[in-house]
Amino acid sequence: MAGSTLFPVLTLPQPLVLLPTARLQTFLDEPAGLKLVELVQRSDAQLVIGTVPCTSTSEVYSWGTGARIVRVVRTVARSSDKAFQVTLHGLTRLHYPDIHSGAPFSPNDLVELVAERPKADGPPSQEAVAAFRAAATKLLEHLAQDTNQQSRRDVYVKISHMLEEVSDDRTPWMADVIVAGMNKLDYNDKLAYLSAAAVNDRLRRATELFVKQASISEVTKKIAQSIDESLSKQQKEFFLRQQLAAIQRELQALTRSSGNINQDGGARAPGGLSELEDPEQAEAEDLADIKNKIEAMAKDSEERKMAIREWKRFQRIPAGSVEHGVIRNYLEWLTSIPWPTSSAFTSSASSDKLRDRAFLENARKQLDEDHYGLEKIKKRLIEYLAVVRLKQLQAERETSLEASTGDTPNGAPSPQRIEGAEAKQEGTKDGQGASAETVQSTKPSAANQQRPRRGATNKAVKGPILLFVGPPGTGKTSLGQSIARALDRPFQRISLGGVRDEAEIRGHRRTYVASGPGSIVQALRKAGRPDPVILLDEIDKIGQSNFHGDPAAALLEVLDPEQNHSFNDHYINVPIDLSQVLFICTSNSLETISAPLLDRCEIVHLSGYTYDEKLHIARKFLLPKQLKANGLTPEHVAITQPALLRIATHYTREAGVRSLERAIGAVVRYKAVEWAEYVDSTGNYDIARVPSITSGEQASEATGDAIVGAGKTYKRVVEEHELETILGIARWDEEEMHREERRGLVYGLVVTGMGEGGILPIETSAVPGSGQLKLTGSLGEVIKESGELALSWVKSHAYDLYITKLRSQDPLKVPDPIDIHLHLPSGAVRKDGPSAGIAMTCAFVSLLTGACVPTNVAMTGEITLRGRVGPVGGIKEKVLGAHRARITKVILPWANRKDVEHDVPPEIRAEMQFVFARTMEEVLEAAFGKGVLNWRRNMVVIESRL
């Protein structure tokens, strides 16, 4: 025996015995349970205690088991004997040499005993192992035959397989596993087996138990058979007649149902069977289809090797087994994926379209029909389509060149040419028929023509990873559909918003119940081709890293052009080529996307639409769509251009066009109600016969002066003055156009949370105080720092601007101490960012010098402590917002001049004056005007040396 150790030991009541490898649940009373909970809490690791069976009410057995505490819970039972429930997992045998020192013992009590671990002896003898294997195999066979449950039968079969594969050294452990799983063992037999510490003794006792149980099973089975044979003749006859009657009822019901269906119109398959039925013939056809797809896979490919291996396992496993259904489901998924090298998924439709000389022209026309504007994005997509076409034509030229020369790429003669030469030599000896043999030998077979080349996929152009970033409603998702139509490829959309589990991208492993592949493989299966267009929608709203994994990290392999040629799905477990897939991602912002994921994407910004673009989109797309959705035609409703402009400017305030579409839909529905009432009252369904209404008649009807009973009228044209009746009071007024010129007031440029630009007044006021700066308006940390930077710059240049008489004077304390209060209106709206730096500086200068900034001037830019003007973002949205507010002069950072040239429409640039400034002095001169502010730095200072 090994060294002795003082163990906390739990006494088990009769007939409970915990064997190694087994699990046991028992109840404890309040004192014992609290003592065990205290031990668990004090233990750093999982607590291991000893267990010992109570052979009587006061004595314990000399052998027990070391067990791990799996769980301790307090029960809801009112009985004090069942206050806690403990779950134990047996680990190893323990020997208690002194079991009389702590007597008497009570069951379900926690005591302390000295325990010894048995010494490990050598491997078991071959005779003991052979006898054990034979007895265990026989017992498992009897148990599998006697049980009626398929799950139990599968368990016994698996244990038999384990028994055959386990090594001789592990057979004592296998004996513990099997004995622990036998429920019908006698209590004394369990105690005797527990005390068998030597491996040979343990195998011998296990063999005796197995032989005993097998004998009991055989006797029980014989008795049951004899009882069945002793049934009387009348009982057998009654049983058979009941079965016959049930069969006849089922046949009659089947005949009636088939007759009714045929009378109703023949809702059956051509073979006379319903589609919902699953006959053996349909099962055989499904299996034949799977087999054909496996044979169509390229030879020596990973997917073919895996499919063949699983197919052989599928053929060996019985049909009623659970594993049979799991393997079949896997084979269906594996064969339904469009592998690039499989002849079952070859499609020449896309290749024929790429050969067309008008391919690029048709693609550009398709994009223009689906979307208005977005020239930069269309240019990038046309570049990709041009590369796809050139790569396809180049691959076809190389293939035709190889076919014409008849040489393989490495210069060696092809097998067809060798066979053709041999056939020609034989044909010269045989006389006639040589030409026919030569033609047949030199022509490749149909199977060889259909079999794809293993290197063909390497010549295909890799799909770019495009990331469309922009506000909602700007057409990111619909752009993906247009690209798929232009390429004549299938389109699949995967929504990533709220995805929290990595397995939704990579799939679940096959070891889990009801496992399946991830969304990428599902999209490929639905597409049916290896080169679809897959849209990963709302990639910025994907879940963060948690205990389910990091789904954003799983996308790194999918969206990497250098890695996705061998994407590994956990369920398929075969490398999948995604290099031909065109991935398009959409996002509303880049802040929540990880840097490695952004590095793999080509970012394309979709800024908000101008009002001119919104009017074109409404006239060309939205209005016809709403007319069709509401059962009207363009002859029924016409919206004037001023009315559309007022809807876009006063009833919506967004970067996209979704709210504009809803407003147009409300106008169309209002006219649909008018048209329906007019048709019901007059019976006239022809819009061409509706009399036109003059403006005077329309005005009288609007004021309520229409004659009652004269019949309803219908006016198809919707004008601007009718919108308040249809849509109600405008949500957005023209406050930003009513500006005043006053001291300390400057207008900055902002981008709202809806992605639309606008102007924001920056108000400052001097109040008595102690030289402090107060900032209000729900401001963030960055914009507060901008305000402090602006005031510091003004203080450092106060002497140069004639605000103070000495450089050492503080303009907020001389001549009278004051506080400056800076406020940004709309206090409920959160504001942050560095773009208001130069506007705040101009506001402070205006407040302290008394000069005013004209109301037609707005500005944006970041300021540094040295007075440098830094670049900012959202230039297009800000300029469009300034143009809508009738701002004629915009001051921008010098580094943003390229954004104005590339993003701002030419018609907007022609109506506005842009001033690009490098320093704060240039900003002040542009804002206040030349010569308005006097600078002391222009004075010549003469130093006296007397």
PDB file of C-alpha atoms in Angstrom, residues 736 738-751 758-766 773-777 779 783-784 786-788 790-791 794 820-826 831-848 851-855 857-863 878 887 891 920 923 927-928:
ATOM      1  CA  GLU A 736     -31.349  77.526 -40.245  1.00  0.00           C
ATOM      2  CA  HIS A 738     -33.224  82.747 -40.581  1.00  0.00           C
ATOM      3  CA  ARG A 739     -29.899  83.896 -39.188  1.00  0.00           C
ATOM      4  CA  GLU A 740     -28.821  87.053 -37.439  1.00  0.00           C
ATOM      5  CA  GLU A 741     -25.506  88.865 -37.381  1.00  0.00           C
ATOM      6  CA  ARG A 742     -24.412  89.549 -33.830  1.00  0.00           C
ATOM      7  CA  ARG A 743     -21.333  89.684 -31.670  1.00  0.00           C
ATOM      8  CA  GLY A 744     -19.971  86.308 -30.538  1.00  0.00           C
ATOM      9  CA  LEU A 745     -22.120  84.258 -32.946  1.00  0.00           C
ATOM     10  CA  VAL A 746     -20.488  82.051 -35.591  1.00  0.00           C
ATOM     11  CA  TYR A 747     -21.968  79.244 -37.708  1.00  0.00           C
ATOM     12  CA  GLY A 748     -20.139  75.941 -37.930  1.00  0.00           C
ATOM     13  CA  LEU A 749     -20.727  72.866 -40.107  1.00  0.00           C
ATOM     14  CA  VAL A 750     -21.778  69.502 -38.658  1.00  0.00           C
ATOM     15  CA  VAL A 751     -22.922  66.044 -39.731  1.00  0.00           C
ATOM     16  CA  GLY A 758     -26.160  71.119 -41.658  1.00  0.00           C
ATOM     17  CA  ILE A 759     -25.079  74.293 -39.914  1.00  0.00           C
ATOM     18  CA  LEU A 760     -24.821  74.743 -36.159  1.00  0.00           C
ATOM     19  CA  PRO A 761     -24.727  78.152 -34.447  1.00  0.00           C
ATOM     20  CA  ILE A 762     -21.961  78.575 -31.878  1.00  0.00           C
ATOM     21  CA  GLU A 763     -23.107  81.110 -29.291  1.00  0.00           C
ATOM     22  CA  THR A 764     -20.815  82.864 -26.826  1.00  0.00           C
ATOM     23  CA  SER A 765     -21.578  85.369 -24.104  1.00  0.00           C
ATOM     24  CA  ALA A 766     -19.484  87.313 -21.565  1.00  0.00           C
ATOM     25  CA  LEU A 773     -14.825  79.028 -19.527  1.00  0.00           C
ATOM     26  CA  LYS A 774     -18.220  77.335 -19.314  1.00  0.00           C
ATOM     27  CA  LEU A 775     -19.272  74.879 -22.027  1.00  0.00           C
ATOM     28  CA  THR A 776     -22.866  73.617 -22.411  1.00  0.00           C
ATOM     29  CA  GLY A 777     -24.913  71.789 -25.013  1.00  0.00           C
ATOM     30  CA  LEU A 779     -20.721  68.162 -25.427  1.00  0.00           C
ATOM     31  CA  ILE A 783     -15.253  69.103 -28.442  1.00  0.00           C
ATOM     32  CA  LYS A 784     -14.630  70.420 -24.912  1.00  0.00           C
ATOM     33  CA  SER A 786     -11.407  72.073 -28.806  1.00  0.00           C
ATOM     34  CA  GLY A 787     -13.075  74.886 -26.849  1.00  0.00           C
ATOM     35  CA  GLU A 788     -10.187  75.069 -24.391  1.00  0.00           C
ATOM     36  CA  ALA A 790      -9.533  77.882 -28.989  1.00  0.00           C
ATOM     37  CA  LEU A 791      -9.579  80.031 -25.844  1.00  0.00           C
ATOM     38  CA  VAL A 794      -7.090  83.667 -28.324  1.00  0.00           C
ATOM     39  CA  ILE A 820     -17.165  83.183 -21.168  1.00  0.00           C
ATOM     40  CA  HIS A 821     -20.176  80.920 -21.666  1.00  0.00           C
ATOM     41  CA  LEU A 822     -20.117  78.919 -24.910  1.00  0.00           C
ATOM     42  CA  HIS A 823     -23.288  77.054 -25.886  1.00  0.00           C
ATOM     43  CA  LEU A 824     -24.205  74.798 -28.808  1.00  0.00           C
ATOM     44  CA  PRO A 825     -28.002  74.638 -29.298  1.00  0.00           C
ATOM     45  CA  SER A 826     -30.106  71.461 -29.241  1.00  0.00           C
ATOM     46  CA  LYS A 831     -22.132  66.440 -29.892  1.00  0.00           C
ATOM     47  CA  ASP A 832     -18.488  65.497 -30.157  1.00  0.00           C
ATOM     48  CA  GLY A 833     -15.548  65.812 -32.516  1.00  0.00           C
ATOM     49  CA  PRO A 834     -12.761  68.273 -33.348  1.00  0.00           C
ATOM     50  CA  SER A 835     -14.421  69.980 -36.362  1.00  0.00           C
ATOM     51  CA  ALA A 836     -15.721  72.993 -34.425  1.00  0.00           C
ATOM     52  CA  GLY A 837     -12.233  74.246 -33.412  1.00  0.00           C
ATOM     53  CA  ILE A 838     -11.876  77.176 -35.825  1.00  0.00           C
ATOM     54  CA  ALA A 839     -15.538  78.157 -35.416  1.00  0.00           C
ATOM     55  CA  MET A 840     -15.105  78.391 -31.627  1.00  0.00           C
ATOM     56  CA  THR A 841     -11.948  80.484 -32.089  1.00  0.00           C
ATOM     57  CA  CYS A 842     -13.776  82.918 -34.377  1.00  0.00           C
ATOM     58  CA  ALA A 843     -16.617  83.129 -31.843  1.00  0.00           C
ATOM     59  CA  PHE A 844     -14.192  84.052 -29.037  1.00  0.00           C
ATOM     60  CA  VAL A 845     -12.449  86.651 -31.229  1.00  0.00           C
ATOM     61  CA  SER A 846     -15.815  88.141 -32.217  1.00  0.00           C
ATOM     62  CA  LEU A 847     -16.926  88.311 -28.589  1.00  0.00           C
ATOM     63  CA  LEU A 848     -13.738  90.006 -27.334  1.00  0.00           C
ATOM     64  CA  ALA A 851     -16.376  92.358 -34.790  1.00  0.00           C
ATOM     65  CA  CYS A 852     -19.166  90.259 -36.305  1.00  0.00           C
ATOM     66  CA  VAL A 853     -18.943  87.355 -38.758  1.00  0.00           C
ATOM     67  CA  PRO A 854     -21.383  87.691 -41.710  1.00  0.00           C
ATOM     68  CA  THR A 855     -24.334  85.301 -41.688  1.00  0.00           C
ATOM     69  CA  VAL A 857     -20.182  82.442 -43.784  1.00  0.00           C
ATOM     70  CA  ALA A 858     -19.803  78.976 -42.221  1.00  0.00           C
ATOM     71  CA  MET A 859     -16.684  77.052 -41.354  1.00  0.00           C
ATOM     72  CA  THR A 860     -15.304  73.732 -40.121  1.00  0.00           C
ATOM     73  CA  GLY A 861     -11.831  72.571 -39.148  1.00  0.00           C
ATOM     74  CA  GLU A 862      -9.647  71.392 -36.302  1.00  0.00           C
ATOM     75  CA  ILE A 863      -7.324  73.789 -34.500  1.00  0.00           C
ATOM     76  CA  LYS A 878     -21.297  69.536 -44.588  1.00  0.00           C
ATOM     77  CA  ILE A 887     -24.487  79.713 -47.154  1.00  0.00           C
ATOM     78  CA  ILE A 891     -14.031  78.081 -44.854  1.00  0.00           C
ATOM     79  CA  MET A 920      -5.835  80.561 -37.938  1.00  0.00           C
ATOM     80  CA  VAL A 923      -9.342  81.806 -41.135  1.00  0.00           C
ATOM     81  CA  ALA A 927     -14.319  85.048 -41.780  1.00  0.00           C
ATOM     82  CA  PHE A 928     -14.325  88.714 -40.759  1.00  0.00           C
TER      83      PHE A 928
END
